[in-house]
């Protein structure tokens, strides 16, 4: 398949998903969570190319978690792509919000991915809400989705199944719902797109990623796929068929400290901040 045809099919699939699941309505303000990695960069490019035709506003948010030797390169890629696509980029950091970077606190956790995800989601939600954005678009792709579902399965955490699917519902007025325009796009195709089009993306692995359960699950699924080609697509298909929106237990309220949406009195970010003293 030639270059142009590959690009056309890839973007047509993403556009189809946006339209069939009504991920974006006319007049909306979408905040793309831009890490500088290939997936969020593709999300930025596709949304930037669609914003006039579908009539929505687009802003990018990037979060510097404070991972030395790694995040700087992602930030450069985020800045360069935002400039190329003429999208305003808002830069936030753990240091400005919480007074420390991930490297400073990583040792205190079994997996640094836990505080990293909790604090990043906190910043993304608050920033998008302050901006008046109606949805946050992330670069989660089909492989990420299969990994997340498998992780929930092996942990017996069925509540997380409610996070499956290309769009998440607004469950609290201050919680900006997330959309995943690459939900049915395999990671491999995103890599091919970035290389073929020479897009400036950040391809390094996070130095902490080997400590996460996701990394083990990812390796397992990739080994299964190479021994049984097509297995990932079949797992995804099974998930789709059995997928039910699982009701979240309990009411979502506001964290008594920071005011962000939370299922407990203290949100996860404030709980971790308290543990860190
Ligand atoms: N530092 C960050 N700033 C803004 N958004 C982020 C950041 N890290 C992750 N995200 C968002 O969360 C999604 C999934 O995170 P993940 O850790 O898989 O990203 P990545 O592998 O670093 O980059 P990408 O998914 O863009 O290739 C990203 O696609 C992006 O939308």
PDB file of C-alpha atoms and ligand atoms in Angstrom:
ATOM      1  CA  UNK A   1       0.000   0.000   0.000  1.00  0.00           C
ATOM      2  CA  UNK A   2       1.443   3.374  -0.852  1.00  0.00           C
ATOM      3  CA  UNK A   3       2.076   6.168   1.572  1.00  0.00           C
ATOM      4  CA  UNK A   4      -0.937   8.318   0.604  1.00  0.00           C
ATOM      5  CA  UNK A   5      -3.335   5.371   0.708  1.00  0.00           C
ATOM      6  CA  UNK A   6      -2.045   4.323   4.156  1.00  0.00           C
ATOM      7  CA  UNK A   7      -2.595   7.848   5.512  1.00  0.00           C
ATOM      8  CA  UNK A   8      -6.033   8.037   3.924  1.00  0.00           C
ATOM      9  CA  UNK A   9      -7.204   4.723   5.457  1.00  0.00           C
ATOM     10  CA  UNK A  10      -5.768   5.525   8.880  1.00  0.00           C
ATOM     11  CA  UNK A  11      -7.400   8.937   9.117  1.00  0.00           C
ATOM     12  CA  UNK A  12     -10.674   7.667   7.614  1.00  0.00           C
ATOM     13  CA  UNK A  13     -10.919   5.026  10.362  1.00  0.00           C
ATOM     14  CA  UNK A  14     -10.344   7.639  13.073  1.00  0.00           C
ATOM     15  CA  UNK A  15     -12.878   9.978  11.498  1.00  0.00           C
ATOM     16  CA  UNK A  16     -15.437   7.164  11.237  1.00  0.00           C
ATOM     17  CA  UNK A  17     -15.019   6.416  14.931  1.00  0.00           C
ATOM     18  CA  UNK A  18     -15.447  10.108  15.822  1.00  0.00           C
ATOM     19  CA  UNK A  19     -18.633  10.271  13.780  1.00  0.00           C
ATOM     20  CA  UNK A  20     -20.174   6.931  14.660  1.00  0.00           C
ATOM     21  CA  UNK A  21     -19.682   7.397  18.419  1.00  0.00           C
ATOM     22  CA  UNK A  22     -20.309  11.176  18.228  1.00  0.00           C
ATOM     23  CA  UNK A  23     -17.071  11.828  20.053  1.00  0.00           C
ATOM     24  CA  UNK A  24     -17.172  15.522  19.111  1.00  0.00           C
ATOM     25  CA  UNK A  25     -20.162  17.776  18.542  1.00  0.00           C
ATOM     26  CA  UNK A  26     -20.188  21.052  16.685  1.00  0.00           C
ATOM     27  CA  UNK A  27     -19.161  24.009  18.868  1.00  0.00           C
ATOM     28  CA  UNK A  28     -17.251  21.910  21.403  1.00  0.00           C
ATOM     29  CA  UNK A  29     -13.873  22.789  22.853  1.00  0.00           C
ATOM     30  CA  UNK A  30     -11.574  19.748  22.842  1.00  0.00           C
ATOM     31  CA  UNK A  31      -8.406  19.597  24.948  1.00  0.00           C
ATOM     32  CA  UNK A  32      -5.930  17.080  23.586  1.00  0.00           C
ATOM     33  CA  UNK A  33      -3.632  15.547  26.216  1.00  0.00           C
ATOM     34  CA  UNK A  34      -0.343  15.781  24.356  1.00  0.00           C
ATOM     35  CA  UNK A  35       2.640  13.840  25.692  1.00  0.00           C
ATOM     36  CA  UNK A  36       4.741  14.175  22.531  1.00  0.00           C
ATOM     37  CA  UNK A  37       4.534  10.388  22.005  1.00  0.00           C
ATOM     38  CA  UNK A  38       3.343   9.059  18.643  1.00  0.00           C
ATOM     39  CA  UNK A  39      -0.252   8.341  19.723  1.00  0.00           C
ATOM     40  CA  UNK A  40      -1.134  11.715  21.178  1.00  0.00           C
ATOM     41  CA  UNK A  41       0.726  13.409  18.309  1.00  0.00           C
ATOM     42  CA  UNK A  42      -1.404  11.509  15.747  1.00  0.00           C
ATOM     43  CA  UNK A  43      -4.511  12.472  17.751  1.00  0.00           C
ATOM     44  CA  UNK A  44      -3.423  16.118  17.617  1.00  0.00           C
ATOM     45  CA  UNK A  45      -2.786  15.993  13.857  1.00  0.00           C
ATOM     46  CA  UNK A  46      -6.113  14.337  13.010  1.00  0.00           C
ATOM     47  CA  UNK A  47      -8.150  16.629  15.263  1.00  0.00           C
ATOM     48  CA  UNK A  48      -6.335  19.736  14.008  1.00  0.00           C
ATOM     49  CA  UNK A  49      -7.132  18.706  10.420  1.00  0.00           C
ATOM     50  CA  UNK A  50     -10.820  18.154  11.267  1.00  0.00           C
ATOM     51  CA  UNK A  51     -11.472  21.172  13.474  1.00  0.00           C
ATOM     52  CA  UNK A  52     -12.642  23.532  10.705  1.00  0.00           C
ATOM     53  CA  UNK A  53     -14.895  21.051   8.972  1.00  0.00           C
ATOM     54  CA  UNK A  54     -16.476  19.682  12.165  1.00  0.00           C
ATOM     55  CA  UNK A  55     -16.416  23.168  13.740  1.00  0.00           C
ATOM     56  CA  UNK A  56     -14.810  22.657  17.108  1.00  0.00           C
ATOM     57  CA  UNK A  57     -12.079  24.422  19.041  1.00  0.00           C
ATOM     58  CA  UNK A  58      -8.814  22.643  19.899  1.00  0.00           C
ATOM     59  CA  UNK A  59      -6.212  23.267  22.625  1.00  0.00           C
ATOM     60  CA  UNK A  60      -3.379  20.985  23.718  1.00  0.00           C
ATOM     61  CA  UNK A  61      -2.245  20.369  27.300  1.00  0.00           C
ATOM     62  CA  UNK A  62       1.080  18.817  28.187  1.00  0.00           C
ATOM     63  CA  UNK A  63       2.213  17.788  31.649  1.00  0.00           C
ATOM     64  CA  UNK A  64       5.844  17.680  32.742  1.00  0.00           C
ATOM     65  CA  UNK A  65       5.905  14.972  35.411  1.00  0.00           C
ATOM     66  CA  UNK A  66       9.565  15.621  36.267  1.00  0.00           C
ATOM     67  CA  UNK A  67      11.175  12.487  34.794  1.00  0.00           C
ATOM     68  CA  UNK A  68      14.717  13.505  34.093  1.00  0.00           C
ATOM     69  CA  UNK A  69      16.310  12.524  30.770  1.00  0.00           C
ATOM     70  CA  UNK A  70      12.910  11.539  29.396  1.00  0.00           C
ATOM     71  CA  UNK A  71      10.156  14.118  29.660  1.00  0.00           C
ATOM     72  CA  UNK A  72      12.254  16.977  28.200  1.00  0.00           C
ATOM     73  CA  UNK A  73      12.277  15.153  24.851  1.00  0.00           C
ATOM     74  CA  UNK A  74       8.520  14.588  24.970  1.00  0.00           C
ATOM     75  CA  UNK A  75       7.967  18.266  25.727  1.00  0.00           C
ATOM     76  CA  UNK A  76      10.068  19.287  22.730  1.00  0.00           C
ATOM     77  CA  UNK A  77       8.023  17.007  20.458  1.00  0.00           C
ATOM     78  CA  UNK A  78       4.763  18.349  21.944  1.00  0.00           C
ATOM     79  CA  UNK A  79       5.851  21.959  21.346  1.00  0.00           C
ATOM     80  CA  UNK A  80       7.013  21.258  17.810  1.00  0.00           C
ATOM     81  CA  UNK A  81       3.826  19.464  16.784  1.00  0.00           C
ATOM     82  CA  UNK A  82       1.570  22.071  18.385  1.00  0.00           C
ATOM     83  CA  UNK A  83       3.472  24.735  16.430  1.00  0.00           C
ATOM     84  CA  UNK A  84       3.241  22.725  13.173  1.00  0.00           C
ATOM     85  CA  UNK A  85      -0.513  22.269  13.549  1.00  0.00           C
ATOM     86  CA  UNK A  86      -1.092  25.802  14.933  1.00  0.00           C
ATOM     87  CA  UNK A  87      -2.680  24.599  18.153  1.00  0.00           C
ATOM     88  CA  UNK A  88      -2.225  26.500  21.409  1.00  0.00           C
ATOM     89  CA  UNK A  89      -0.244  24.418  23.927  1.00  0.00           C
ATOM     90  CA  UNK A  90      -0.711  24.806  27.681  1.00  0.00           C
ATOM     91  CA  UNK A  91       2.238  23.499  29.691  1.00  0.00           C
ATOM     92  CA  UNK A  92       1.771  22.290  33.255  1.00  0.00           C
ATOM     93  CA  UNK A  93       4.105  20.498  35.638  1.00  0.00           C
ATOM     94  CA  UNK A  94       4.068  18.435  38.824  1.00  0.00           C
ATOM     95  CA  UNK A  95       6.679  20.858  40.183  1.00  0.00           C
ATOM     96  CA  UNK A  96       4.445  23.931  39.762  1.00  0.00           C
ATOM     97  CA  UNK A  97       1.324  22.184  41.030  1.00  0.00           C
ATOM     98  CA  UNK A  98       2.705  20.034  43.850  1.00  0.00           C
ATOM     99  CA  UNK A  99       6.264  21.262  44.537  1.00  0.00           C
ATOM    100  CA  UNK A 100       8.019  18.039  43.470  1.00  0.00           C
ATOM    101  CA  UNK A 101       8.763  16.021  40.350  1.00  0.00           C
ATOM    102  CA  UNK A 102       8.091  12.300  39.938  1.00  0.00           C
ATOM    103  CA  UNK A 103      11.820  11.499  40.331  1.00  0.00           C
ATOM    104  CA  UNK A 104      11.730  13.060  43.834  1.00  0.00           C
ATOM    105  CA  UNK A 105       8.968  10.764  45.092  1.00  0.00           C
ATOM    106  CA  UNK A 106       9.276   7.649  42.903  1.00  0.00           C
ATOM    107  CA  UNK A 107      11.152   5.625  45.551  1.00  0.00           C
ATOM    108  CA  UNK A 108       8.220   5.838  47.948  1.00  0.00           C
ATOM    109  CA  UNK A 109       5.953   3.766  45.710  1.00  0.00           C
ATOM    110  CA  UNK A 110       5.812   0.126  44.631  1.00  0.00           C
ATOM    111  CA  UNK A 111       5.293   1.416  41.106  1.00  0.00           C
ATOM    112  CA  UNK A 112       5.965   5.097  40.278  1.00  0.00           C
ATOM    113  CA  UNK A 113       3.294   4.730  37.557  1.00  0.00           C
ATOM    114  CA  UNK A 114       0.647   4.979  40.316  1.00  0.00           C
ATOM    115  CA  UNK A 115       1.403   8.575  41.466  1.00  0.00           C
ATOM    116  CA  UNK A 116       2.358   9.514  37.908  1.00  0.00           C
ATOM    117  CA  UNK A 117      -1.084   8.583  36.560  1.00  0.00           C
ATOM    118  CA  UNK A 118      -3.006   9.979  39.541  1.00  0.00           C
ATOM    119  CA  UNK A 119      -1.278  13.397  39.523  1.00  0.00           C
ATOM    120  CA  UNK A 120      -1.290  13.672  35.724  1.00  0.00           C
ATOM    121  CA  UNK A 121      -5.021  12.956  35.489  1.00  0.00           C
ATOM    122  CA  UNK A 122      -5.634  15.494  38.291  1.00  0.00           C
ATOM    123  CA  UNK A 123      -3.726  18.212  36.394  1.00  0.00           C
ATOM    124  CA  UNK A 124      -5.299  17.345  33.032  1.00  0.00           C
ATOM    125  CA  UNK A 125      -8.827  17.419  34.432  1.00  0.00           C
ATOM    126  CA  UNK A 126      -8.353  20.654  36.360  1.00  0.00           C
ATOM    127  CA  UNK A 127      -6.649  22.426  33.453  1.00  0.00           C
ATOM    128  CA  UNK A 128      -9.245  21.285  30.915  1.00  0.00           C
ATOM    129  CA  UNK A 129     -12.063  22.322  33.259  1.00  0.00           C
ATOM    130  CA  UNK A 130     -10.545  25.776  33.866  1.00  0.00           C
ATOM    131  CA  UNK A 131     -10.156  26.159  30.115  1.00  0.00           C
ATOM    132  CA  UNK A 132     -13.848  25.409  29.613  1.00  0.00           C
ATOM    133  CA  UNK A 133     -13.052  22.340  27.493  1.00  0.00           C
ATOM    134  CA  UNK A 134     -15.952  19.938  27.025  1.00  0.00           C
ATOM    135  CA  UNK A 135     -13.813  16.819  26.477  1.00  0.00           C
ATOM    136  CA  UNK A 136     -10.234  15.614  26.847  1.00  0.00           C
ATOM    137  CA  UNK A 137      -8.906  13.601  23.887  1.00  0.00           C
ATOM    138  CA  UNK A 138      -6.150  11.140  24.740  1.00  0.00           C
ATOM    139  CA  UNK A 139      -3.950   9.054  22.455  1.00  0.00           C
ATOM    140  CA  UNK A 140      -5.011   5.701  23.908  1.00  0.00           C
ATOM    141  CA  UNK A 141      -4.922   3.185  21.055  1.00  0.00           C
ATOM    142  CA  UNK A 142      -6.349  -0.294  20.553  1.00  0.00           C
ATOM    143  CA  UNK A 143      -3.348  -1.995  22.165  1.00  0.00           C
ATOM    144  CA  UNK A 144      -3.636   0.256  25.247  1.00  0.00           C
ATOM    145  CA  UNK A 145      -7.313  -0.620  25.484  1.00  0.00           C
ATOM    146  CA  UNK A 146      -6.697  -4.395  25.262  1.00  0.00           C
ATOM    147  CA  UNK A 147      -3.953  -4.073  27.893  1.00  0.00           C
ATOM    148  CA  UNK A 148      -6.216  -2.074  30.234  1.00  0.00           C
ATOM    149  CA  UNK A 149      -9.027  -4.548  29.882  1.00  0.00           C
ATOM    150  CA  UNK A 150      -6.689  -7.493  30.502  1.00  0.00           C
ATOM    151  CA  UNK A 151      -5.238  -5.708  33.557  1.00  0.00           C
ATOM    152  CA  UNK A 152      -8.726  -5.216  35.001  1.00  0.00           C
ATOM    153  CA  UNK A 153      -9.456  -8.898  34.345  1.00  0.00           C
ATOM    154  CA  UNK A 154      -6.348 -10.201  36.079  1.00  0.00           C
ATOM    155  CA  UNK A 155      -6.900  -7.851  39.031  1.00  0.00           C
ATOM    156  CA  UNK A 156     -10.550  -8.824  39.303  1.00  0.00           C
ATOM    157  CA  UNK A 157     -11.363  -5.115  39.176  1.00  0.00           C
ATOM    158  CA  UNK A 158     -14.566  -5.135  37.131  1.00  0.00           C
ATOM    159  CA  UNK A 159     -15.405  -1.540  38.099  1.00  0.00           C
ATOM    160  CA  UNK A 160     -12.671  -0.454  35.682  1.00  0.00           C
ATOM    161  CA  UNK A 161     -14.634  -2.045  32.821  1.00  0.00           C
ATOM    162  CA  UNK A 162     -16.696   1.145  32.796  1.00  0.00           C
ATOM    163  CA  UNK A 163     -13.597   2.886  31.415  1.00  0.00           C
ATOM    164  CA  UNK A 164     -13.685   0.672  28.340  1.00  0.00           C
ATOM    165  CA  UNK A 165     -14.902   2.241  25.103  1.00  0.00           C
ATOM    166  CA  UNK A 166     -14.082   5.268  22.963  1.00  0.00           C
ATOM    167  CA  UNK A 167     -15.848   7.796  25.175  1.00  0.00           C
ATOM    168  CA  UNK A 168     -16.387   8.114  28.907  1.00  0.00           C
ATOM    169  CA  UNK A 169     -19.479   9.710  30.380  1.00  0.00           C
ATOM    170  CA  UNK A 170     -19.488  12.865  32.472  1.00  0.00           C
ATOM    171  CA  UNK A 171     -20.141  11.550  35.975  1.00  0.00           C
ATOM    172  CA  UNK A 172     -19.606  14.838  37.791  1.00  0.00           C
ATOM    173  CA  UNK A 173     -19.956  18.457  36.588  1.00  0.00           C
ATOM    174  CA  UNK A 174     -16.261  19.140  37.268  1.00  0.00           C
ATOM    175  CA  UNK A 175     -15.082  15.966  35.586  1.00  0.00           C
ATOM    176  CA  UNK A 176     -14.230  16.546  31.939  1.00  0.00           C
ATOM    177  CA  UNK A 177     -15.163  13.400  30.010  1.00  0.00           C
ATOM    178  CA  UNK A 178     -12.450  11.689  28.001  1.00  0.00           C
ATOM    179  CA  UNK A 179     -12.532  10.503  24.394  1.00  0.00           C
ATOM    180  CA  UNK A 180     -10.134   8.125  22.651  1.00  0.00           C
ATOM    181  CA  UNK A 181     -10.126   8.783  18.891  1.00  0.00           C
ATOM    182  CA  UNK A 182      -7.516   6.010  18.352  1.00  0.00           C
ATOM    183  CA  UNK A 183      -9.594   3.424  20.242  1.00  0.00           C
ATOM    184  CA  UNK A 184      -9.730   1.021  17.268  1.00  0.00           C
ATOM    185  CA  UNK A 185      -6.319   1.886  15.792  1.00  0.00           C
ATOM    186  CA  UNK A 186      -3.524  -0.657  16.410  1.00  0.00           C
ATOM    187  CA  UNK A 187      -0.332   0.794  17.905  1.00  0.00           C
ATOM    188  CA  UNK A 188       1.727  -0.631  15.031  1.00  0.00           C
ATOM    189  CA  UNK A 189      -0.102   1.536  12.515  1.00  0.00           C
ATOM    190  CA  UNK A 190       0.559   4.654  14.579  1.00  0.00           C
ATOM    191  CA  UNK A 191       4.273   3.812  14.566  1.00  0.00           C
ATOM    192  CA  UNK A 192       4.216   3.322  10.792  1.00  0.00           C
ATOM    193  CA  UNK A 193       2.407   6.668  10.356  1.00  0.00           C
ATOM    194  CA  UNK A 194       4.994   8.522  12.432  1.00  0.00           C
ATOM    195  CA  UNK A 195       7.977   6.971  10.630  1.00  0.00           C
ATOM    196  CA  UNK A 196       6.524   7.146   7.123  1.00  0.00           C
ATOM    197  CA  UNK A 197       5.537  10.800   7.472  1.00  0.00           C
ATOM    198  CA  UNK A 198       8.704  11.706   9.406  1.00  0.00           C
ATOM    199  CA  UNK A 199       6.637  13.269  12.160  1.00  0.00           C
ATOM    200  CA  UNK A 200       8.783  14.582  15.044  1.00  0.00           C
ATOM    201  CA  UNK A 201       7.628  12.281  17.852  1.00  0.00           C
ATOM    202  CA  UNK A 202       9.140  11.124  21.125  1.00  0.00           C
ATOM    203  CA  UNK A 203       9.692   7.371  20.824  1.00  0.00           C
ATOM    204  CA  UNK A 204      11.677   6.597  24.007  1.00  0.00           C
ATOM    205  CA  UNK A 205      10.204   4.319  26.678  1.00  0.00           C
ATOM    206  CA  UNK A 206       9.608   5.896  30.074  1.00  0.00           C
ATOM    207  CA  UNK A 207      12.484   4.797  32.385  1.00  0.00           C
ATOM    208  CA  UNK A 208       9.917   3.669  34.967  1.00  0.00           C
ATOM    209  CA  UNK A 209       7.671   1.701  32.607  1.00  0.00           C
ATOM    210  CA  UNK A 210       9.369  -1.670  33.234  1.00  0.00           C
ATOM    211  CA  UNK A 211       8.166  -1.411  36.862  1.00  0.00           C
ATOM    212  CA  UNK A 212       4.511  -1.393  35.849  1.00  0.00           C
ATOM    213  CA  UNK A 213       2.117  -4.284  35.504  1.00  0.00           C
ATOM    214  CA  UNK A 214       1.119  -2.855  32.111  1.00  0.00           C
ATOM    215  CA  UNK A 215       4.583  -3.523  30.751  1.00  0.00           C
ATOM    216  CA  UNK A 216       4.346  -7.228  31.697  1.00  0.00           C
ATOM    217  CA  UNK A 217       0.864  -7.524  30.194  1.00  0.00           C
ATOM    218  CA  UNK A 218       2.025  -5.731  27.041  1.00  0.00           C
ATOM    219  CA  UNK A 219       4.919  -8.184  26.614  1.00  0.00           C
ATOM    220  CA  UNK A 220       2.583 -11.129  27.214  1.00  0.00           C
ATOM    221  CA  UNK A 221       0.037  -9.912  24.638  1.00  0.00           C
ATOM    222  CA  UNK A 222       2.763  -9.195  22.069  1.00  0.00           C
ATOM    223  CA  UNK A 223       4.225 -12.700  22.521  1.00  0.00           C
ATOM    224  CA  UNK A 224       0.761 -14.213  22.152  1.00  0.00           C
ATOM    225  CA  UNK A 225       0.206 -12.157  19.011  1.00  0.00           C
ATOM    226  CA  UNK A 226       3.435 -13.252  17.384  1.00  0.00           C
ATOM    227  CA  UNK A 227       2.610 -16.931  18.084  1.00  0.00           C
ATOM    228  CA  UNK A 228      -1.075 -16.539  17.150  1.00  0.00           C
ATOM    229  CA  UNK A 229      -1.468 -13.701  14.641  1.00  0.00           C
ATOM    230  CA  UNK A 230      -4.791 -11.892  15.003  1.00  0.00           C
ATOM    231  CA  UNK A 231      -5.237 -12.722  18.694  1.00  0.00           C
ATOM    232  CA  UNK A 232      -5.300  -9.062  19.819  1.00  0.00           C
ATOM    233  CA  UNK A 233      -8.079  -8.209  17.373  1.00  0.00           C
ATOM    234  CA  UNK A 234     -10.051 -11.240  18.584  1.00  0.00           C
ATOM    235  CA  UNK A 235      -9.611 -10.225  22.242  1.00  0.00           C
ATOM    236  CA  UNK A 236     -10.831  -6.724  21.343  1.00  0.00           C
ATOM    237  CA  UNK A 237     -13.808  -8.209  19.518  1.00  0.00           C
ATOM    238  CA  UNK A 238     -14.713 -10.353  22.553  1.00  0.00           C
ATOM    239  CA  UNK A 239     -14.467  -7.296  24.794  1.00  0.00           C
ATOM    240  CA  UNK A 240     -16.750  -5.363  22.485  1.00  0.00           C
ATOM    241  CA  UNK A 241     -19.355  -8.121  22.519  1.00  0.00           C
ATOM    242  CA  UNK A 242     -19.423  -8.579  26.279  1.00  0.00           C
ATOM    243  CA  UNK A 243     -18.884  -4.927  27.060  1.00  0.00           C
ATOM    244  CA  UNK A 244     -21.510  -3.369  29.267  1.00  0.00           C
ATOM    245  CA  UNK A 245     -21.314   0.016  30.818  1.00  0.00           C
ATOM    246  CA  UNK A 246     -20.718  -1.012  34.433  1.00  0.00           C
ATOM    247  CA  UNK A 247     -22.340   1.310  36.927  1.00  0.00           C
ATOM    248  CA  UNK A 248     -19.815   2.997  39.162  1.00  0.00           C
ATOM    249  CA  UNK A 249     -20.537   2.167  42.780  1.00  0.00           C
ATOM    250  CA  UNK A 250     -21.177   5.066  45.072  1.00  0.00           C
ATOM    251  CA  UNK A 251     -21.700   8.724  44.413  1.00  0.00           C
ATOM    252  CA  UNK A 252     -19.082  10.998  42.903  1.00  0.00           C
ATOM    253  CA  UNK A 253     -18.626  14.052  45.111  1.00  0.00           C
ATOM    254  CA  UNK A 254     -15.911  16.673  45.627  1.00  0.00           C
ATOM    255  CA  UNK A 255     -12.631  16.134  47.428  1.00  0.00           C
ATOM    256  CA  UNK A 256     -12.813  18.047  50.703  1.00  0.00           C
ATOM    257  CA  UNK A 257      -9.300  19.410  50.176  1.00  0.00           C
ATOM    258  CA  UNK A 258      -8.884  20.334  46.500  1.00  0.00           C
ATOM    259  CA  UNK A 259     -12.493  20.266  45.275  1.00  0.00           C
ATOM    260  CA  UNK A 260     -11.789  17.918  42.350  1.00  0.00           C
ATOM    261  CA  UNK A 261     -14.307  15.116  41.662  1.00  0.00           C
ATOM    262  CA  UNK A 262     -13.716  12.118  43.901  1.00  0.00           C
ATOM    263  CA  UNK A 263     -15.451   8.935  45.014  1.00  0.00           C
ATOM    264  CA  UNK A 264     -14.124   9.352  48.581  1.00  0.00           C
ATOM    265  CA  UNK A 265     -13.806  12.346  50.952  1.00  0.00           C
ATOM    266  CA  UNK A 266     -10.201  12.810  49.838  1.00  0.00           C
ATOM    267  CA  UNK A 267      -9.342  12.329  46.174  1.00  0.00           C
ATOM    268  CA  UNK A 268      -6.517   9.971  45.231  1.00  0.00           C
ATOM    269  CA  UNK A 269      -4.128  12.887  44.525  1.00  0.00           C
ATOM    270  CA  UNK A 270      -4.696  14.474  47.961  1.00  0.00           C
ATOM    271  CA  UNK A 271      -4.427  11.058  49.633  1.00  0.00           C
ATOM    272  CA  UNK A 272      -1.033  10.481  47.982  1.00  0.00           C
ATOM    273  CA  UNK A 273       0.068  14.040  48.860  1.00  0.00           C
ATOM    274  CA  UNK A 274      -0.821  13.344  52.492  1.00  0.00           C
ATOM    275  CA  UNK A 275       1.204  10.084  52.420  1.00  0.00           C
ATOM    276  CA  UNK A 276       4.145  12.013  51.019  1.00  0.00           C
ATOM    277  CA  UNK A 277       3.903  14.388  53.974  1.00  0.00           C
TER     278      UNK A 277
HETATM  279  N1  LIG B   1       2.835  14.029  30.090  1.00  0.00           N
HETATM  280  C1  LIG B   1       1.668  13.997  29.472  1.00  0.00           C
HETATM  281  N2  LIG B   1       1.048  15.147  29.154  1.00  0.00           N
HETATM  282  C2  LIG B   1      -0.157  15.137  28.529  1.00  0.00           C
HETATM  283  N3  LIG B   1      -0.810  13.999  28.209  1.00  0.00           N
HETATM  284  C3  LIG B   1      -0.234  12.831  28.505  1.00  0.00           C
HETATM  285  C4  LIG B   1       1.032  12.762  29.150  1.00  0.00           C
HETATM  286  N4  LIG B   1       1.364  11.454  29.304  1.00  0.00           N
HETATM  287  C5  LIG B   1       0.346  10.742  28.793  1.00  0.00           C
HETATM  288  N5  LIG B   1      -0.618  11.551  28.306  1.00  0.00           N
HETATM  289  C6  LIG B   1      -1.888  11.164  27.650  1.00  0.00           C
HETATM  290  O1  LIG B   1      -2.237   9.840  28.039  1.00  0.00           O
HETATM  291  C7  LIG B   1      -2.201   8.971  26.893  1.00  0.00           C
HETATM  292  C8  LIG B   1      -1.677   7.595  27.266  1.00  0.00           C
HETATM  293  O2  LIG B   1      -0.463   7.707  27.969  1.00  0.00           O
HETATM  294  P1  LIG B   1       0.825   6.846  27.641  1.00  0.00           P
HETATM  295  O3  LIG B   1       1.611   6.750  28.881  1.00  0.00           O
HETATM  296  O4  LIG B   1       0.474   5.610  26.895  1.00  0.00           O
HETATM  297  O5  LIG B   1       1.571   7.875  26.658  1.00  0.00           O
HETATM  298  P2  LIG B   1       2.935   7.776  25.875  1.00  0.00           P
HETATM  299  O6  LIG B   1       3.218   6.373  25.485  1.00  0.00           O
HETATM  300  O7  LIG B   1       3.974   8.552  26.620  1.00  0.00           O
HETATM  301  O8  LIG B   1       2.616   8.655  24.590  1.00  0.00           O
HETATM  302  P3  LIG B   1       1.575   8.421  23.449  1.00  0.00           P
HETATM  303  O9  LIG B   1       0.446   7.593  23.990  1.00  0.00           O
HETATM  304  O10 LIG B   1       1.154   9.788  23.073  1.00  0.00           O
HETATM  305  O11 LIG B   1       2.320   7.729  22.345  1.00  0.00           O
HETATM  306  C9  LIG B   1      -1.335   9.697  25.880  1.00  0.00           C
HETATM  307  O12 LIG B   1      -1.637   9.287  24.568  1.00  0.00           O
HETATM  308  C10 LIG B   1      -1.708  11.139  26.134  1.00  0.00           C
HETATM  309  O13 LIG B   1      -2.931  11.486  25.528  1.00  0.00           O
END
